[in-house]
PDB file of C-alpha atoms in Angstrom:
ATOM      1  CA  ALA A   1      68.047-122.392-132.647  1.00 93.00           C
ATOM      2  CA  LEU A   2      67.752-119.257-134.721  1.00 94.00           C
ATOM      3  CA  PRO A   3      64.998-116.580-134.608  1.00 92.00           C
ATOM      4  CA  PHE A   4      61.604-117.106-136.233  1.00 91.00           C
ATOM      5  CA  SER A   5      61.073-115.912-139.782  1.00 88.00           C
ATOM      6  CA  ASP A   6      57.758-116.286-141.634  1.00 86.00           C
ATOM      7  CA  GLY A   7      56.415-118.389-138.759  1.00 91.00           C
ATOM      8  CA  TRP A   8      59.239-120.957-138.739  1.00 95.00           C
ATOM      9  CA  ALA A   9      62.526-121.194-136.842  1.00 96.00           C
ATOM     10  CA  ARG A  10      65.675-123.089-137.783  1.00 97.00           C
ATOM     11  CA  THR A  11      66.563-125.526-134.991  1.00 98.00           C
ATOM     12  CA  LYS A  12      69.229-128.135-134.345  1.00 98.00           C
ATOM     13  CA  PHE A  13      68.289-131.541-132.941  1.00 97.00           C
ATOM     14  CA  ASN A  14      70.747-134.430-132.492  1.00 97.00           C
ATOM     15  CA  GLY A  15      73.325-132.514-134.530  1.00 97.00           C
ATOM     16  CA  GLN A  16      71.013-131.992-137.512  1.00 98.00           C
ATOM     17  CA  TRP A  17      69.175-128.844-138.659  1.00 98.00           C
ATOM     18  CA  GLY A  18      65.513-128.472-139.588  1.00 98.00           C
ATOM     19  CA  PHE A  19      62.581-126.117-138.983  1.00 98.00           C
ATOM     20  CA  VAL A  20      59.842-125.932-136.337  1.00 97.00           C
ATOM     21  CA  ASP A  21      56.637-123.900-136.388  1.00 96.00           C
ATOM     22  CA  ARG A  22      55.454-121.478-133.695  1.00 95.00           C
ATOM     23  CA  ASP A  23      54.131-124.394-131.628  1.00 96.00           C
ATOM     24  CA  GLY A  24      57.494-126.167-131.736  1.00 96.00           C
ATOM     25  CA  LYS A  25      56.242-128.828-134.139  1.00 96.00           C
ATOM     26  CA  PRO A  26      58.808-129.964-136.745  1.00 96.00           C
ATOM     27  CA  VAL A  27      57.806-128.817-140.255  1.00 97.00           C
ATOM     28  CA  ILE A  28      61.114-129.613-141.970  1.00 97.00           C
ATOM     29  CA  ARG A  29      62.756-132.803-140.700  1.00 97.00           C
ATOM     30  CA  HIS A  30      66.042-132.392-138.818  1.00 98.00           C
ATOM     31  CA  ARG A  31      68.277-134.074-141.383  1.00 98.00           C
ATOM     32  CA  PHE A  32      70.672-131.374-142.619  1.00 98.00           C
ATOM     33  CA  GLU A  33      74.252-130.507-141.647  1.00 98.00           C
ATOM     34  CA  GLU A  34      73.412-126.828-142.156  1.00 98.00           C
ATOM     35  CA  ILE A  35      70.387-124.969-143.460  1.00 97.00           C
ATOM     36  CA  GLY A  36      69.604-121.422-144.544  1.00 97.00           C
ATOM     37  CA  PRO A  37      66.414-119.372-144.260  1.00 95.00           C
ATOM     38  CA  PHE A  38      63.640-119.695-146.812  1.00 95.00           C
ATOM     39  CA  ARG A  39      63.863-117.120-149.598  1.00 95.00           C
ATOM     40  CA  GLU A  40      61.521-117.196-152.570  1.00 96.00           C
ATOM     41  CA  GLY A  41      60.170-120.598-151.486  1.00 94.00           C
ATOM     42  CA  ARG A  42      63.594-122.276-151.264  1.00 97.00           C
ATOM     43  CA  ALA A  43      66.115-122.837-148.461  1.00 97.00           C
ATOM     44  CA  LYS A  44      69.693-123.895-149.042  1.00 98.00           C
ATOM     45  CA  ALA A  45      70.496-127.123-147.221  1.00 98.00           C
ATOM     46  CA  GLN A  46      73.715-129.080-146.755  1.00 98.00           C
ATOM     47  CA  MET A  47      73.771-132.878-146.929  1.00 98.00           C
ATOM     48  CA  ASN A  48      76.865-135.101-147.198  1.00 97.00           C
ATOM     49  CA  GLY A  49      79.017-131.981-147.555  1.00 97.00           C
ATOM     50  CA  GLY A  50      77.146-130.647-150.598  1.00 98.00           C
ATOM     51  CA  TRP A  51      74.632-127.812-150.859  1.00 98.00           C
ATOM     52  CA  GLY A  52      71.213-128.124-152.480  1.00 98.00           C
ATOM     53  CA  PHE A  53      67.772-126.596-151.919  1.00 98.00           C
ATOM     54  CA  ILE A  54      64.522-127.712-150.324  1.00 98.00           C
ATOM     55  CA  ASP A  55      61.013-126.351-150.694  1.00 97.00           C
ATOM     56  CA  GLN A  56      58.568-125.593-147.873  1.00 96.00           C
ATOM     57  CA  GLY A  57      57.058-129.062-148.255  1.00 96.00           C
ATOM     58  CA  ASP A  58      60.384-130.603-147.086  1.00 97.00           C
ATOM     59  CA  LYS A  59      61.148-131.846-150.609  1.00 97.00           C
ATOM     60  CA  LEU A  60      64.701-131.733-151.934  1.00 98.00           C
ATOM     61  CA  VAL A  61      64.149-129.775-155.162  1.00 98.00           C
ATOM     62  CA  ILE A  62      67.799-129.145-156.110  1.00 98.00           C
ATOM     63  CA  GLU A  63      70.267-131.953-155.393  1.00 98.00           C
ATOM     64  CA  PRO A  64      73.145-131.126-152.983  1.00 98.00           C
ATOM     65  CA  ARG A  65      75.866-131.010-155.637  1.00 98.00           C
ATOM     66  CA  PHE A  66      77.328-127.559-154.946  1.00 98.00           C
ATOM     67  CA  GLU A  67      80.401-126.722-152.839  1.00 98.00           C
ATOM     68  CA  ASP A  68      78.617-123.647-151.465  1.00 98.00           C
ATOM     69  CA  ALA A  69      75.483-121.667-152.215  1.00 98.00           C
ATOM     70  CA  GLY A  70      73.746-118.386-151.453  1.00 98.00           C
ATOM     71  CA  ASP A  71      70.065-117.663-150.892  1.00 97.00           C
ATOM     72  CA  PHE A  72      67.633-117.106-153.750  1.00 98.00           C
ATOM     73  CA  ARG A  73      66.992-113.471-154.607  1.00 98.00           C
ATOM     74  CA  GLU A  74      65.285-112.214-157.733  1.00 98.00           C
ATOM     75  CA  GLY A  75      64.975-115.783-159.050  1.00 98.00           C
ATOM     76  CA  ARG A  76      68.684-116.619-158.840  1.00 98.00           C
ATOM     77  CA  ALA A  77      71.050-118.076-156.238  1.00 98.00           C
ATOM     78  CA  ALA A  78      74.835-117.960-156.301  1.00 98.00           C
ATOM     79  CA  ALA A  79      76.264-121.495-156.427  1.00 98.00           C
ATOM     80  CA  LYS A  80      79.855-122.726-156.322  1.00 98.00           C
ATOM     81  CA  LEU A  81      80.934-125.681-158.444  1.00 98.00           C
ATOM     82  CA  GLU A  82      84.517-126.808-159.108  1.00 98.00           C
ATOM     83  CA  GLY A  83      85.902-123.768-157.282  1.00 98.00           C
ATOM     84  CA  ARG A  84      83.962-121.177-159.296  1.00 98.00           C
ATOM     85  CA  TRP A  85      80.736-119.255-158.665  1.00 99.00           C
ATOM     86  CA  GLY A  86      77.792-118.843-161.008  1.00 98.00           C
ATOM     87  CA  PHE A  87      74.035-118.381-160.615  1.00 99.00           C
ATOM     88  CA  ILE A  88      71.359-121.056-160.757  1.00 98.00           C
ATOM     89  CA  ASP A  89      67.640-120.725-161.423  1.00 98.00           C
ATOM     90  CA  LYS A  90      64.971-122.398-159.276  1.00 97.00           C
ATOM     91  CA  SER A  91      65.328-125.674-161.185  1.00 97.00           C
ATOM     92  CA  GLY A  92      69.042-125.848-160.278  1.00 98.00           C
ATOM     93  CA  LYS A  93      70.341-125.146-163.785  1.00 98.00           C
ATOM     94  CA  PHE A  94      73.083-122.566-164.258  1.00 98.00           C
ATOM     95  CA  ALA A  95      71.551-119.401-165.735  1.00 98.00           C
ATOM     96  CA  VAL A  96      74.989-117.770-165.437  1.00 98.00           C
ATOM     97  CA  PRO A  97      77.918-120.211-165.809  1.00 98.00           C
ATOM     98  CA  ALA A  98      80.242-120.826-162.840  1.00 98.00           C
ATOM     99  CA  ARG A  99      83.243-118.708-163.850  1.00 98.00           C
ATOM    100  CA  TYR A 100      83.668-116.166-161.050  1.00 98.00           C
ATOM    101  CA  GLU A 101      86.053-116.180-158.067  1.00 98.00           C
ATOM    102  CA  ASP A 102      83.282-114.926-155.764  1.00 98.00           C
ATOM    103  CA  ALA A 103      79.687-113.746-156.051  1.00 98.00           C
ATOM    104  CA  GLY A 104      76.979-112.005-154.044  1.00 98.00           C
ATOM    105  CA  ALA A 105      73.207-112.053-154.403  1.00 98.00           C
ATOM    106  CA  PHE A 106      71.030-110.127-156.833  1.00 98.00           C
ATOM    107  CA  PHE A 107      69.719-106.780-155.637  1.00 98.00           C
ATOM    108  CA  GLU A 108      67.939-104.377-157.959  1.00 98.00           C
ATOM    109  CA  GLY A 109      68.739-106.591-160.962  1.00 98.00           C
ATOM    110  CA  ARG A 110      72.489-106.605-160.306  1.00 98.00           C
ATOM    111  CA  ALA A 111      74.828-109.075-158.616  1.00 98.00           C
ATOM    112  CA  ARG A 112      78.374-108.311-157.579  1.00 98.00           C
ATOM    113  CA  VAL A 113      80.982-110.762-158.873  1.00 99.00           C
ATOM    114  CA  ARG A 114      84.760-110.981-158.626  1.00 98.00           C
ATOM    115  CA  LEU A 115      86.885-111.858-161.632  1.00 98.00           C
ATOM    116  CA  GLN A 116      90.693-111.610-161.750  1.00 98.00           C
ATOM    117  CA  GLY A 117      90.689-110.037-158.286  1.00 98.00           C
ATOM    118  CA  GLN A 118      88.353-107.173-159.229  1.00 98.00           C
ATOM    119  CA  TRP A 119      84.647-106.695-158.502  1.00 98.00           C
ATOM    120  CA  GLY A 120      81.948-105.638-160.948  1.00 98.00           C
ATOM    121  CA  PHE A 121      78.219-106.165-161.507  1.00 99.00           C
ATOM    122  CA  ILE A 122      76.310-108.451-163.880  1.00 98.00           C
ATOM    123  CA  ASP A 123      72.671-108.895-164.888  1.00 98.00           C
ATOM    124  CA  LYS A 124      70.648-112.118-164.501  1.00 98.00           C
ATOM    125  CA  GLY A 125      71.980-113.443-167.794  1.00 97.00           C
ATOM    126  CA  GLY A 126      75.631-112.843-166.893  1.00 98.00           C
ATOM    127  CA  LYS A 127      76.120-109.710-169.026  1.00 98.00           C
ATOM    128  CA  TRP A 128      78.425-107.104-167.491  1.00 98.00           C
ATOM    129  CA  LEU A 129      76.479-104.031-166.383  1.00 98.00           C
ATOM    130  CA  ILE A 130      79.515-102.524-164.656  1.00 98.00           C
ATOM    131  CA  GLU A 131      82.902-103.967-165.602  1.00 98.00           C
ATOM    132  CA  ALA A 132      85.056-105.517-162.859  1.00 98.00           C
ATOM    133  CA  ARG A 133      87.305-102.667-161.741  1.00 98.00           C
ATOM    134  CA  PHE A 134      86.769-102.314-157.986  1.00 98.00           C
ATOM    135  CA  GLU A 135      88.886-103.641-155.113  1.00 98.00           C
ATOM    136  CA  ASP A 136      85.674-104.473-153.249  1.00 98.00           C
ATOM    137  CA  ALA A 137      81.946-104.008-153.777  1.00 98.00           C
ATOM    138  CA  TRP A 138      78.741-104.210-151.773  1.00 98.00           C
ATOM    139  CA  ASP A 139      75.150-104.849-152.878  1.00 98.00           C
ATOM    140  CA  PHE A 140      73.001-102.238-154.573  1.00 98.00           C
ATOM    141  CA  SER A 141      70.399-100.449-152.456  1.00 98.00           C
ATOM    142  CA  GLU A 142      68.222 -97.558-153.606  1.00 98.00           C
ATOM    143  CA  GLY A 143      70.127 -97.358-156.887  1.00 98.00           C
ATOM    144  CA  ARG A 144      73.541 -97.013-155.256  1.00 98.00           C
ATOM    145  CA  ALA A 145      76.358 -99.387-154.258  1.00 98.00           C
ATOM    146  CA  LYS A 146      79.379 -98.882-152.043  1.00 98.00           C
ATOM    147  CA  VAL A 147      82.688 -99.813-153.709  1.00 98.00           C
ATOM    148  CA  ARG A 148      86.375 -99.511-152.881  1.00 97.00           C
ATOM    149  CA  VAL A 149      88.595 -98.016-155.567  1.00 95.00           C
ATOM    150  CA  GLY A 150      92.179 -96.823-155.110  1.00 93.00           C
ATOM    151  CA  GLY A 151      91.971 -97.741-151.424  1.00 93.00           C
ATOM    152  CA  GLN A 152      89.071 -95.324-150.921  1.00 95.00           C
ATOM    153  CA  ASP A 153      85.399 -95.989-150.357  1.00 96.00           C
ATOM    154  CA  ALA A 154      82.976 -94.537-152.865  1.00 97.00           C
ATOM    155  CA  PHE A 155      79.365 -94.807-153.958  1.00 98.00           C
ATOM    156  CA  ILE A 156      78.424 -95.560-157.552  1.00 98.00           C
ATOM    157  CA  ASP A 157      75.146 -95.232-159.422  1.00 98.00           C
ATOM    158  CA  GLU A 158      73.547 -98.004-161.495  1.00 97.00           C
ATOM    159  CA  ASN A 159      75.800 -97.135-164.450  1.00 97.00           C
ATOM    160  CA  GLY A 160      79.007 -97.411-162.408  1.00 98.00           C
ATOM    161  CA  ARG A 161      79.601 -93.669-162.228  1.00 98.00           C
ATOM    162  CA  VAL A 162      81.219 -92.574-158.949  1.00 97.00           C
ATOM    163  CA  ILE A 163      78.833 -90.181-157.245  1.00 97.00           C
ATOM    164  CA  TRP A 164      80.782 -89.755-153.998  1.00 97.00           C
ATOM    165  CA  SER A 165      84.239 -90.566-152.701  1.00 94.00           C
ATOM    166  CA  SER A 166      86.425 -89.316-149.915  1.00 83.00           C
ATOM    167  CA  PRO A 167      90.161 -89.722-149.565  1.00 77.00           C
ATOM    168  CA  ASN A 168      89.983 -89.164-145.795  1.00 68.00           C
ATOM    169  CA  GLN A 169      87.103 -91.339-144.650  1.00 63.00           C
ATOM    170  CA  ARG A 170      85.599 -94.741-145.289  1.00 62.00           C
ATOM    171  CA  ALA A 171      81.868 -94.860-146.004  1.00 63.00           C
ATOM    172  CA  GLY A 172      79.900 -95.795-142.906  1.00 64.00           C
ATOM    173  CA  THR A 173      82.468 -94.465-140.433  1.00 56.00           C
ATOM    174  CA  GLU A 174      82.658 -91.166-138.632  1.00 53.00           C
ATOM    175  CA  SER A 175      85.700 -88.918-138.734  1.00 46.00           C
TER     176      SER A 175
END
């Protein structure tokens, strides 16, 4: 079992995952190999090895046809198909084609994606906002994102301009 969120908890029963309410009553049948938390009215769910999405009425709203999937954020979820990541909308259609090596979730209108071994940021339509040029990247928060460039941690603004870097210390660690 996992902690409660929005009044429901993810629980495992007879090897299958579902949700129970605060009284322990099943609200989503225990029929999934794995299941994620509800985000924006959808939860990723794995059946027969594939990932799809259910709604809070226990209805499968996006068929489990993906190799992997992320949670919905800002109307999009990362989804992996044929070894590549893209972003689907709430109907399950690709809003951004599956062409990336890896992908994160949308935060502040930007999602981090990896292409040719480098990370950058795209908008909800797949347009590059910050070209892929970082060794690693984290999600945006408060208009800033942590990145790794030249083996050093740095922070960038929403335009990709480095606003802080240190050759002697990694961001989030003490010297």
